[in-house]
C-alpha positions as a Python dict, from the first residue, in 0.01 Angstrom:
ca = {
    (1, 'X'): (0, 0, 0),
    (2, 'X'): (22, -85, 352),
    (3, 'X'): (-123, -65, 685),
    (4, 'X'): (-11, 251, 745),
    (5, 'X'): (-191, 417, 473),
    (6, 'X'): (-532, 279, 521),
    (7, 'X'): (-656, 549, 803),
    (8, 'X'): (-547, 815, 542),
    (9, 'X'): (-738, 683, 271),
    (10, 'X'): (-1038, 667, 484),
    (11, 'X'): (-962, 1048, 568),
    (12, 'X'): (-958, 1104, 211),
    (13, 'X'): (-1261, 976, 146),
    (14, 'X'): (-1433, 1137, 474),
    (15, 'X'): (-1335, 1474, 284),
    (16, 'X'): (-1442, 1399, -41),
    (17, 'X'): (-1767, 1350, 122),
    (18, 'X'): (-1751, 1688, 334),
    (19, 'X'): (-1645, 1848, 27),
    (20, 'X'): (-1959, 1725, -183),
    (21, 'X'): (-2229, 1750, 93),
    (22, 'X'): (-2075, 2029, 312),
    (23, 'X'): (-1942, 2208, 37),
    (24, 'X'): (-2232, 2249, -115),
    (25, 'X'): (-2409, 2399, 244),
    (26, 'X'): (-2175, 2657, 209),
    (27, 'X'): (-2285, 2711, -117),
    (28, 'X'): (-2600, 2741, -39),
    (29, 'X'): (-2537, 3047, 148),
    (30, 'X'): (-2302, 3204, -107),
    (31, 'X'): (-2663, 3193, -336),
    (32, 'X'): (-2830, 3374, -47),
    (33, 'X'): (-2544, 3668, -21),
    (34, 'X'): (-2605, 3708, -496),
    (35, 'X'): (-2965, 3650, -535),
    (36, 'X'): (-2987, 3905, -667),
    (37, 'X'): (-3263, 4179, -685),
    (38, 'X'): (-3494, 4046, -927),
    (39, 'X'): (-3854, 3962, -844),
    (40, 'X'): (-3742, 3588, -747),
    (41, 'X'): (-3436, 3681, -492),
    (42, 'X'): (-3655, 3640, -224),
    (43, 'X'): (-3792, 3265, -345),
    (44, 'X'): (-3452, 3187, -425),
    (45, 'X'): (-3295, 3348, -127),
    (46, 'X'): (-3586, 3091, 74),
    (47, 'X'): (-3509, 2765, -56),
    (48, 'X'): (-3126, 2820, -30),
    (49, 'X'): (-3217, 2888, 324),
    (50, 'X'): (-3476, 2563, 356),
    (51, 'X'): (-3231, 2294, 177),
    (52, 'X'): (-3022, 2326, 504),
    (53, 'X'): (-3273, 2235, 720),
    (54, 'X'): (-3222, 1881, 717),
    (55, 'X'): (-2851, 1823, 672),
    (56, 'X'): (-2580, 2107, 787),
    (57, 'X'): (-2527, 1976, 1120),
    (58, 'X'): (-2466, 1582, 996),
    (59, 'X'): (-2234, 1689, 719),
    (60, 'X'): (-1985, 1833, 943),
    (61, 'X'): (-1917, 1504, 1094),
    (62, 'X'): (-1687, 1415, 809),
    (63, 'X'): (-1497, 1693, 929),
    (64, 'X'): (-1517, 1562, 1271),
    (65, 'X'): (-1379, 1241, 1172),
    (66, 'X'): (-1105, 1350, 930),
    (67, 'X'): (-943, 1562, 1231),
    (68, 'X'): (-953, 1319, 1443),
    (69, 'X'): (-844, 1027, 1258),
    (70, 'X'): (-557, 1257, 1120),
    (71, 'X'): (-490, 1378, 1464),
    (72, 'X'): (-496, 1021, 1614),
    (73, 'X'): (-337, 832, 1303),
    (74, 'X'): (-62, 1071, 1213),
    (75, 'X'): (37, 1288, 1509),
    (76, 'X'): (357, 1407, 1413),
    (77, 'X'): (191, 1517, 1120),
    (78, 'X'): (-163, 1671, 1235),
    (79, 'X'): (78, 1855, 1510),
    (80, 'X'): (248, 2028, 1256),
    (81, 'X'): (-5, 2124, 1022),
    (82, 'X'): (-267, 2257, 1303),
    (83, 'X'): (31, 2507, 1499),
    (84, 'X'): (158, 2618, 1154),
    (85, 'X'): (-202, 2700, 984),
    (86, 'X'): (-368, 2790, 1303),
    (87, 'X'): (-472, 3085, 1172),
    (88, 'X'): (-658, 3006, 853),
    (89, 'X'): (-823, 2693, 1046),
    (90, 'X'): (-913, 2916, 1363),
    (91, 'X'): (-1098, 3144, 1079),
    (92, 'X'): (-1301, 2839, 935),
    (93, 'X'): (-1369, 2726, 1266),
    (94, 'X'): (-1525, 3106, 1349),
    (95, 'X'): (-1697, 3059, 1010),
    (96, 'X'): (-1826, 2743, 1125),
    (97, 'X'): (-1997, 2869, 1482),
    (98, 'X'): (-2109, 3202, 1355),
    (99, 'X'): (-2256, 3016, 1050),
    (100, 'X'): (-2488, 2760, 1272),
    (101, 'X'): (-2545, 3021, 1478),
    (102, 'X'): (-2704, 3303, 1236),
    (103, 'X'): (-2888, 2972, 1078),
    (104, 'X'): (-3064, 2904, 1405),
    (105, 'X'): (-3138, 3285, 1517),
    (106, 'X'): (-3276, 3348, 1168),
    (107, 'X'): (-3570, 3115, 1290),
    (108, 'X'): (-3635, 3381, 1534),
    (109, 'X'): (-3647, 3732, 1304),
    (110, 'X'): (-3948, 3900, 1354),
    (111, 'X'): (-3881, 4141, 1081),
    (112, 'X'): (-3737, 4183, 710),
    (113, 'X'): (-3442, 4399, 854),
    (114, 'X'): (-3340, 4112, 1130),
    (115, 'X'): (-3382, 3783, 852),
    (116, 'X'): (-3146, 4004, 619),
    (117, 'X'): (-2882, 4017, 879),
    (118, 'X'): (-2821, 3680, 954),
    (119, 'X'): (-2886, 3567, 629),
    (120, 'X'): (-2540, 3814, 534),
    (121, 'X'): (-2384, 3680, 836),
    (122, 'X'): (-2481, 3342, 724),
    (123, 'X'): (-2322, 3398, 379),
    (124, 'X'): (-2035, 3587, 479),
    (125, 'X'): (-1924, 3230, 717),
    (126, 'X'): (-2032, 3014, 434),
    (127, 'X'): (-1784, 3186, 213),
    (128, 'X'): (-1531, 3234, 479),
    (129, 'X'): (-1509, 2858, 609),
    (130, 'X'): (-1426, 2662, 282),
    (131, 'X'): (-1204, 2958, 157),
    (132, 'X'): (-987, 2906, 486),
    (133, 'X'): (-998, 2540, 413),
    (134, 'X'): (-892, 2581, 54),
    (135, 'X'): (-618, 2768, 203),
    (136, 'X'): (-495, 2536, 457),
    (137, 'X'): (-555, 2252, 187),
    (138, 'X'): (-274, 2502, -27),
    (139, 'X'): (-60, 2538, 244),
    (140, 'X'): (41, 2153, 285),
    (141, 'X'): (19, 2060, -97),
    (142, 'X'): (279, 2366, -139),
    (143, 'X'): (498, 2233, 63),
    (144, 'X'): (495, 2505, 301),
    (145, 'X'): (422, 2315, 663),
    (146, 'X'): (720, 2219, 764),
    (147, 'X'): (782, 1895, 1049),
    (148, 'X'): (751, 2051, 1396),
    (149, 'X'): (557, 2274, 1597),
    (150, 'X'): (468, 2612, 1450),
    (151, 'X'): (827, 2571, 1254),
    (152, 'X'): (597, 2712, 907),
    (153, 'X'): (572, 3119, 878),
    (154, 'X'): (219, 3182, 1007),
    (155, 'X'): (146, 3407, 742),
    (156, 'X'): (254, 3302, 422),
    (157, 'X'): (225, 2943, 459),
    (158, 'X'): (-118, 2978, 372),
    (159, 'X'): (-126, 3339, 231),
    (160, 'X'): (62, 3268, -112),
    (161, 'X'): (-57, 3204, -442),
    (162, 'X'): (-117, 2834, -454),
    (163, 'X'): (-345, 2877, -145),
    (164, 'X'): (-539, 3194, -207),
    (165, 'X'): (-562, 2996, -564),
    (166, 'X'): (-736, 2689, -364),
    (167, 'X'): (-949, 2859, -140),
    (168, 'X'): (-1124, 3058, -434),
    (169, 'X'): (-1147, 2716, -643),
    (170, 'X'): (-1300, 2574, -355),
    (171, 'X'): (-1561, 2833, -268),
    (172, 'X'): (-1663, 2790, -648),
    (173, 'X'): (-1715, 2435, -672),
    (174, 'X'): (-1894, 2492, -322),
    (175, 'X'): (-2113, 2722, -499),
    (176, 'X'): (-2102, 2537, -808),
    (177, 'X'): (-2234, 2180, -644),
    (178, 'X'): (-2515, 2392, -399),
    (179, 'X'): (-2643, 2516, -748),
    (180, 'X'): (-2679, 2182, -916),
    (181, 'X'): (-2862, 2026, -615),
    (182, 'X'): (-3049, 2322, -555),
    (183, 'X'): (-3180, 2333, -908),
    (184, 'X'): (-3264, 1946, -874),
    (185, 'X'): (-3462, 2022, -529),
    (186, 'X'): (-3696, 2290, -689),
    (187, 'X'): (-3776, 2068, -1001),
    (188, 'X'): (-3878, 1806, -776),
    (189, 'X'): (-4078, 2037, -561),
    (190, 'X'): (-4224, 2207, -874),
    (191, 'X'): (-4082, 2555, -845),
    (192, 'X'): (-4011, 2633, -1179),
    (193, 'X'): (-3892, 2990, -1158),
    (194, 'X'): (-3606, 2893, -870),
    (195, 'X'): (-3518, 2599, -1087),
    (196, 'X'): (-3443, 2847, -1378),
    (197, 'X'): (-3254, 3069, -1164),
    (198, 'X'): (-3021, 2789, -1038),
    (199, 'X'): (-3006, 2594, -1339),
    (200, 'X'): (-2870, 2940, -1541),
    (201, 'X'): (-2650, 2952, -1199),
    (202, 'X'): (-2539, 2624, -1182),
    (203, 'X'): (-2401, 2679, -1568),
    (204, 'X'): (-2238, 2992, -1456),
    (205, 'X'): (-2084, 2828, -1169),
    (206, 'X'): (-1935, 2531, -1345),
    (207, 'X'): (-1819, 2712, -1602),
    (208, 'X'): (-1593, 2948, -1362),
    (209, 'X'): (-1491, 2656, -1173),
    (210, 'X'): (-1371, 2493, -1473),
    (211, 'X'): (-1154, 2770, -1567),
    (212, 'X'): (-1025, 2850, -1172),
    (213, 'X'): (-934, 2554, -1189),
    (214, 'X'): (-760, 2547, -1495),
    (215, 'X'): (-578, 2879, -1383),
    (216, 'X'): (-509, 2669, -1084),
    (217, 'X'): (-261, 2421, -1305),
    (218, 'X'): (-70, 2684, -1411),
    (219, 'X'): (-46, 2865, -1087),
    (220, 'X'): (102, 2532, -923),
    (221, 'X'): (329, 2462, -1290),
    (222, 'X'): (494, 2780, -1167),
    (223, 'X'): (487, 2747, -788),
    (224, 'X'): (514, 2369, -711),
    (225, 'X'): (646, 2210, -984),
    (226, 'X'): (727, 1880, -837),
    (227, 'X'): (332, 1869, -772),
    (228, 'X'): (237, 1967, -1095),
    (229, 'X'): (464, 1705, -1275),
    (230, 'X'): (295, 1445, -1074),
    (231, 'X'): (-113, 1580, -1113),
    (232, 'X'): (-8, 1541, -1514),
    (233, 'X'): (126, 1227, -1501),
    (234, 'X'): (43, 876, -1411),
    (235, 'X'): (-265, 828, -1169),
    (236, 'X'): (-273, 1202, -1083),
    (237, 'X'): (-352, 1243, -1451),
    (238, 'X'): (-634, 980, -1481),
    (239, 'X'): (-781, 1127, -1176),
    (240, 'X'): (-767, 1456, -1372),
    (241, 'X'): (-951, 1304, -1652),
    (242, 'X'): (-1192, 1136, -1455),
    (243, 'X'): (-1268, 1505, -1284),
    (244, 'X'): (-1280, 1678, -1657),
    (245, 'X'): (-1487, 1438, -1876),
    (246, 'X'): (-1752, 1420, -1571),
    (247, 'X'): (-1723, 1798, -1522),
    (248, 'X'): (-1823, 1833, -1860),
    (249, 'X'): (-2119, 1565, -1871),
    (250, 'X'): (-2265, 1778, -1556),
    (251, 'X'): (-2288, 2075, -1800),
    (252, 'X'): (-2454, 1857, -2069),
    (253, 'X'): (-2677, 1671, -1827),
    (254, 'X'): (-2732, 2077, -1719),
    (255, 'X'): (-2823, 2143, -2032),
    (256, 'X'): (-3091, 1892, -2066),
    (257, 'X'): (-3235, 1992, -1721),
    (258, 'X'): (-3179, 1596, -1609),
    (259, 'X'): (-3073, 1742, -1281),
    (260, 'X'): (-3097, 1408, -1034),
    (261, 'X'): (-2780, 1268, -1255),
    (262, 'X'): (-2615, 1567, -1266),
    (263, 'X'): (-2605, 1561, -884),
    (264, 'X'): (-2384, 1254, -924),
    (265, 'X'): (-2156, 1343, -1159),
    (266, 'X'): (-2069, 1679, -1058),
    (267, 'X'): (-1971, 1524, -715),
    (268, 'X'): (-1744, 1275, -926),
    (269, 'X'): (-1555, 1576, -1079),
    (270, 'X'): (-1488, 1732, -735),
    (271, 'X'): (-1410, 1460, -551),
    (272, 'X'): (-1132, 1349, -884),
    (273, 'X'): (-974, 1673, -763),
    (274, 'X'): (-951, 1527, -452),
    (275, 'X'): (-771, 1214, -566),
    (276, 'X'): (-556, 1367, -829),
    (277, 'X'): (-418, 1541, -512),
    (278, 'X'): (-431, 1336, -302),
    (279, 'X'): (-185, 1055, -594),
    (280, 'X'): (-3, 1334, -649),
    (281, 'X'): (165, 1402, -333),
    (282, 'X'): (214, 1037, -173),
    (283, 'X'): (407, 937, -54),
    (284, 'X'): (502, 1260, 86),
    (285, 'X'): (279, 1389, 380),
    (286, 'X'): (486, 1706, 476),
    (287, 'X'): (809, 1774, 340),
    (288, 'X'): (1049, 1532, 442),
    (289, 'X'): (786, 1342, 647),
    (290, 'X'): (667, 1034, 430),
    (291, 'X'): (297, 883, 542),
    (292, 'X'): (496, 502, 678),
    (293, 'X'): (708, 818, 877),
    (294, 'X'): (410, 1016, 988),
    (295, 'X'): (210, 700, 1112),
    (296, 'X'): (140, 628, 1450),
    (297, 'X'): (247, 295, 1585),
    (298, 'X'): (97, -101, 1453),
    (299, 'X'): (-147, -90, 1767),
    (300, 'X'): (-308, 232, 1679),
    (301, 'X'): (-371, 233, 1360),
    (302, 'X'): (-530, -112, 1382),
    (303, 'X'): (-775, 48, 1663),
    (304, 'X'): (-883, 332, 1440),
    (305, 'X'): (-944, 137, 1098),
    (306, 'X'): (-1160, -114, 1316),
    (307, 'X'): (-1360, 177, 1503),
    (308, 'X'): (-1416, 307, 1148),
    (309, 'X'): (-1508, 5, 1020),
    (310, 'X'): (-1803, 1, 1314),
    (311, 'X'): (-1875, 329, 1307),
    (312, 'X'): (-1966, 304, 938),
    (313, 'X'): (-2127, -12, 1010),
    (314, 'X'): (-2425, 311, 1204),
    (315, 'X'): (-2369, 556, 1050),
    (316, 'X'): (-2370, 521, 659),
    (317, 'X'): (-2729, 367, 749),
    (318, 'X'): (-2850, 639, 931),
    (319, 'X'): (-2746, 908, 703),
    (320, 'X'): (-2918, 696, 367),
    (321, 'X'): (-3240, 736, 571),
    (322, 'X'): (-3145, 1084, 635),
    (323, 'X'): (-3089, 1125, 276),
    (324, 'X'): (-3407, 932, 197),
    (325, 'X'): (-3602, 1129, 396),
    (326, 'X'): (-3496, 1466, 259),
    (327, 'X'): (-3535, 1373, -67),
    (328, 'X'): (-3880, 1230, -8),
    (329, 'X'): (-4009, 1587, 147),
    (330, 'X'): (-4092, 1375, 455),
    (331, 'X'): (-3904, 1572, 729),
    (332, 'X'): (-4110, 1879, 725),
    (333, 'X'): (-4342, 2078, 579),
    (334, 'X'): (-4215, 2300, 271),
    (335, 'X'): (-4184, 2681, 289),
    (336, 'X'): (-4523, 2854, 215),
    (337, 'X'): (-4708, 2546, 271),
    (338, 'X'): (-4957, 2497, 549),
    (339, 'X'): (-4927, 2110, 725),
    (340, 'X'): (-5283, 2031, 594),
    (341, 'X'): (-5160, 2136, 234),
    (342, 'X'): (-4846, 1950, 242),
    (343, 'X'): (-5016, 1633, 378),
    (344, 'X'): (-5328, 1633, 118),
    (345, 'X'): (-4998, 1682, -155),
    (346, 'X'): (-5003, 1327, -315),
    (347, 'X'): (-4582, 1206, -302),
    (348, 'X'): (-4441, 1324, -587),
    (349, 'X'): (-4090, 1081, -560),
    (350, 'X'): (-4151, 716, -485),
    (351, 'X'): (-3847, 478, -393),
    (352, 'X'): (-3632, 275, -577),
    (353, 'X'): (-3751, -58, -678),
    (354, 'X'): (-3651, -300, -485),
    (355, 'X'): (-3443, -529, -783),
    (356, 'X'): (-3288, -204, -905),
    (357, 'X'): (-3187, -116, -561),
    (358, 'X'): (-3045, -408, -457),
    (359, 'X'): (-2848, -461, -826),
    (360, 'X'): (-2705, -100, -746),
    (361, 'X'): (-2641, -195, -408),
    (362, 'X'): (-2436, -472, -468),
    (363, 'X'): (-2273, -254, -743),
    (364, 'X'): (-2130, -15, -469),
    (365, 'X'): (-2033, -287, -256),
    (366, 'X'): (-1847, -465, -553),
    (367, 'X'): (-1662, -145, -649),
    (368, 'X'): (-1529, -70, -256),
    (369, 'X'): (-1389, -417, -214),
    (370, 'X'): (-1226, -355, -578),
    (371, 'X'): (-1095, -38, -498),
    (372, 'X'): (-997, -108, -114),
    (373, 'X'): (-821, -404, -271),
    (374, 'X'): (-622, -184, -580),
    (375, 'X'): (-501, 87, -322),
    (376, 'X'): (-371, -131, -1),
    (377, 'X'): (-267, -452, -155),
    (378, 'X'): (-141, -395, -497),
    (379, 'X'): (161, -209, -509),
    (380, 'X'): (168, -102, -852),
    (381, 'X'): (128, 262, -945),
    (382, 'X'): (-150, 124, -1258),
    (383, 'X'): (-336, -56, -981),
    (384, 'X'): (-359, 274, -749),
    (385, 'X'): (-516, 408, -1082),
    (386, 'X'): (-765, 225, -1059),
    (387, 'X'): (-826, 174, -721),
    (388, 'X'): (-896, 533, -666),
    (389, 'X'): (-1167, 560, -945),
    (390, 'X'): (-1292, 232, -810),
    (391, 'X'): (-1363, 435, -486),
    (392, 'X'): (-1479, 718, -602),
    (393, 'X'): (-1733, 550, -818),
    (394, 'X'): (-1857, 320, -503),
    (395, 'X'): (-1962, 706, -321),
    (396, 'X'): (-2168, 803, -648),
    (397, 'X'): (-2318, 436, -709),
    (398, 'X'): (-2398, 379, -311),
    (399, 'X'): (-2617, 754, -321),
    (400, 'X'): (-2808, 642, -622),
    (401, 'X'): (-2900, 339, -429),
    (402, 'X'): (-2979, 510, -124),
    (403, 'X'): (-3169, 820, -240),
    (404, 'X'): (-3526, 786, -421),
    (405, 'X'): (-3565, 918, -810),
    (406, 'X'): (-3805, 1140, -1015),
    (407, 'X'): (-4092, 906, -1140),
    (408, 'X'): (-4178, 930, -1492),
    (409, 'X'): (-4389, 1298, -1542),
    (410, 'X'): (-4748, 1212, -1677),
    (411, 'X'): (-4820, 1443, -1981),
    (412, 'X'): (-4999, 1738, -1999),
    (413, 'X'): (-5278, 1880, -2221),
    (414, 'X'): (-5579, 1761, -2360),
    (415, 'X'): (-5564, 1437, -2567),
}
């Protein structure tokens, strides 16, 4: 690897995160629109609603960066993509604004009628956005955006099976990671009933994903099958592996209702999707347009990877106390609950030791310089392997240092 590729491995990894966090905001409301009608849709419809509170305007700043690194380090590149898929990414961006919008009127319903509406409207965008993402996400791994401004058809480069294919995997494993954490934030808070409902949908979920995705192989075997040689070969494979066997501990850790690990690896799985893709297409960026081709000059690259490098320096900080926080139930008071009851409410999660915290600390740390180092100075297609696992493995690791875990529970009964 080179210089040229470093900005776009940071943009990889800026969506990987967007796809875990933000994907699973938009997830959250797909639970809202099929809550059902049982005596719980209410409860459950509630605490999808609450679990945004803290985090669905910070998670979009992945996307934030990813267009504008993109945009800055690859021009030729971002120019193309954006005039040929306008369409599909002026639909997420509606998604996106009517989303925020129907979360922050819904504060001011006065009445059942007016909280059901936005809540729909709110579900409705959340489906919308990451479906028109999947789509534009189809649209360059088909090969369908072509070099040059709006030289792609602006229907059917993102209208065609491999696309409509990606935007319905993608508003699964949206829904399918919203239900896993969403099962994990009721056990902590005690809810027992939600936890069931989401733990039965977070099965449900994963299990559809699995096979969308599955369907998806074959879909791209018959459509792209350049792409599909390379996602079942070298490090495309392993990074399809890596995505299956921790897709399939999720379930199991599902299973056993040990929800804070399944967090963890059910983001692994989604973001080896990510990578398989992402090993399977280089060096192509477009058709015909390599990544050294699409890169912007030596100057400008070098300015973006060291902003990066200082704005991660703020803001991977402020978001682990963000994290921290939410996790904690320390930035508000929970639904239902009155401030004097939540504050007479003994802390049920207590920090990570300190030794622990530091070991897994210096884990993460260990595992970025080790992948950083596999993907831009090896050159060997078994190094890449591993460097991309080695990354991907530094996200989980540097959350479970960051985020506090479920003390011990004290038994129950009479002795």
């Amino acid at each position: 690897m080179h210089l040229y590729t470093v900005p776009l491995i940071f943009a990889l990894i800026s969506l990987v995160f967007y796809v875990v966090l933000a994907g699973a905001d938009f997830g959250a409301g797909f639970w809202q629109l099929f809550a059902g009608r049982g005596s719980h849709a209410d409860e459950i419809r509630e605490h999808a609603h609450a679990s945004n509170a803290p985090v669905w305007e910070a998670n979009h700043v992945w996307l934030i960066y990813l267009l504008v690194v993109v945009w800055t380090a690859y021009p030729t590149a971002f120019s193309s993509i954006v005039s040929t898929l306008s369409i599909p990414l002026f639909i997420a961006a509606i998604g996106i604004i009517f989303r925020g919008a129907a979360y922050a009127l819904r504060s001011g319903t006065r009445t059942r009628r007016e909280t059901r509406f936005f809540d729909t409207a709110f579900s409705v965008a959340s489906i919308l956005t990451p479906f028109a993402l999947g789509t534009v996400i189809g649209g360059i791994a088909s090969g369908r955006v072509p070099v040059g401004n709006a030289q792609g058809h602006p229907w059917s480069s993102w209208l065609n099976e491999t696309s409509i294919m990606i935007g319905v995997l993608a508003v699964m494993l949206s829904a399918y990671l919203a239900a896993v954490y969403l099962a994990a934030d009721a056990t902590r808070h005690g809810h027992t009933d939600v936890s069931r409902a989401f733990h039965v949908r977070a099965l449900g979920s994963g299990l559809v994903a699995g096979i969308v995705a599955a369907v998806g192989l074959i879909v791209i075997h018959h459509d792209i099958r350049p792409l599909f040689d390379n996602l079942t070969s070298g490090g495309g494979l392993v990074a399809l592996i890596i995505s299956v066997v921790a897709g399939v501990i999720t379930l199991g850790l599902l299973l056993q209702r040990r929800y804070e690990w399944s967090r963890y690896t059910g983001a692994l799985a989604v973001a080896a999707i990510i990578a398989a893709w992402a090993v399977a297409q280089s060096p192509q960026f477009l058709p015909g347009l390599t990544v050294h081709e699409a890169a912007a000059p030596h100057d400008t690259l070098v300015a973006v990877i060291i902003a990066t490098i200082g704005g991660a320096i703020i803001l991977f900080p402020s978001l682990a106390i963000l994290f921290t926080l939410t996790l904690r139930g320390q930035l508000g008071v929970e639904h239902g609950e009155t401030a004097a009851e939540a504050g007479a409410q003994p802390p049920s999660i207590r920090a990570l030791a300190p030794g622990r915290e530091g070991l897994l600390a210096r884990v993460a740390i260990a595992l970025f310089i080790a992948g950083f180092g596999f993907l831009t100075v090896a050159n060997a297609g078994w190094a890449h392997a591993i460097g991309a696992p080695c990354l991907l493995l530094c996200v989980i690791v540097g959350f479970r240092a960051a985020v506090p875990i479920q003390p011990p529970e004290e038994p129950t009964g009479v002795a």
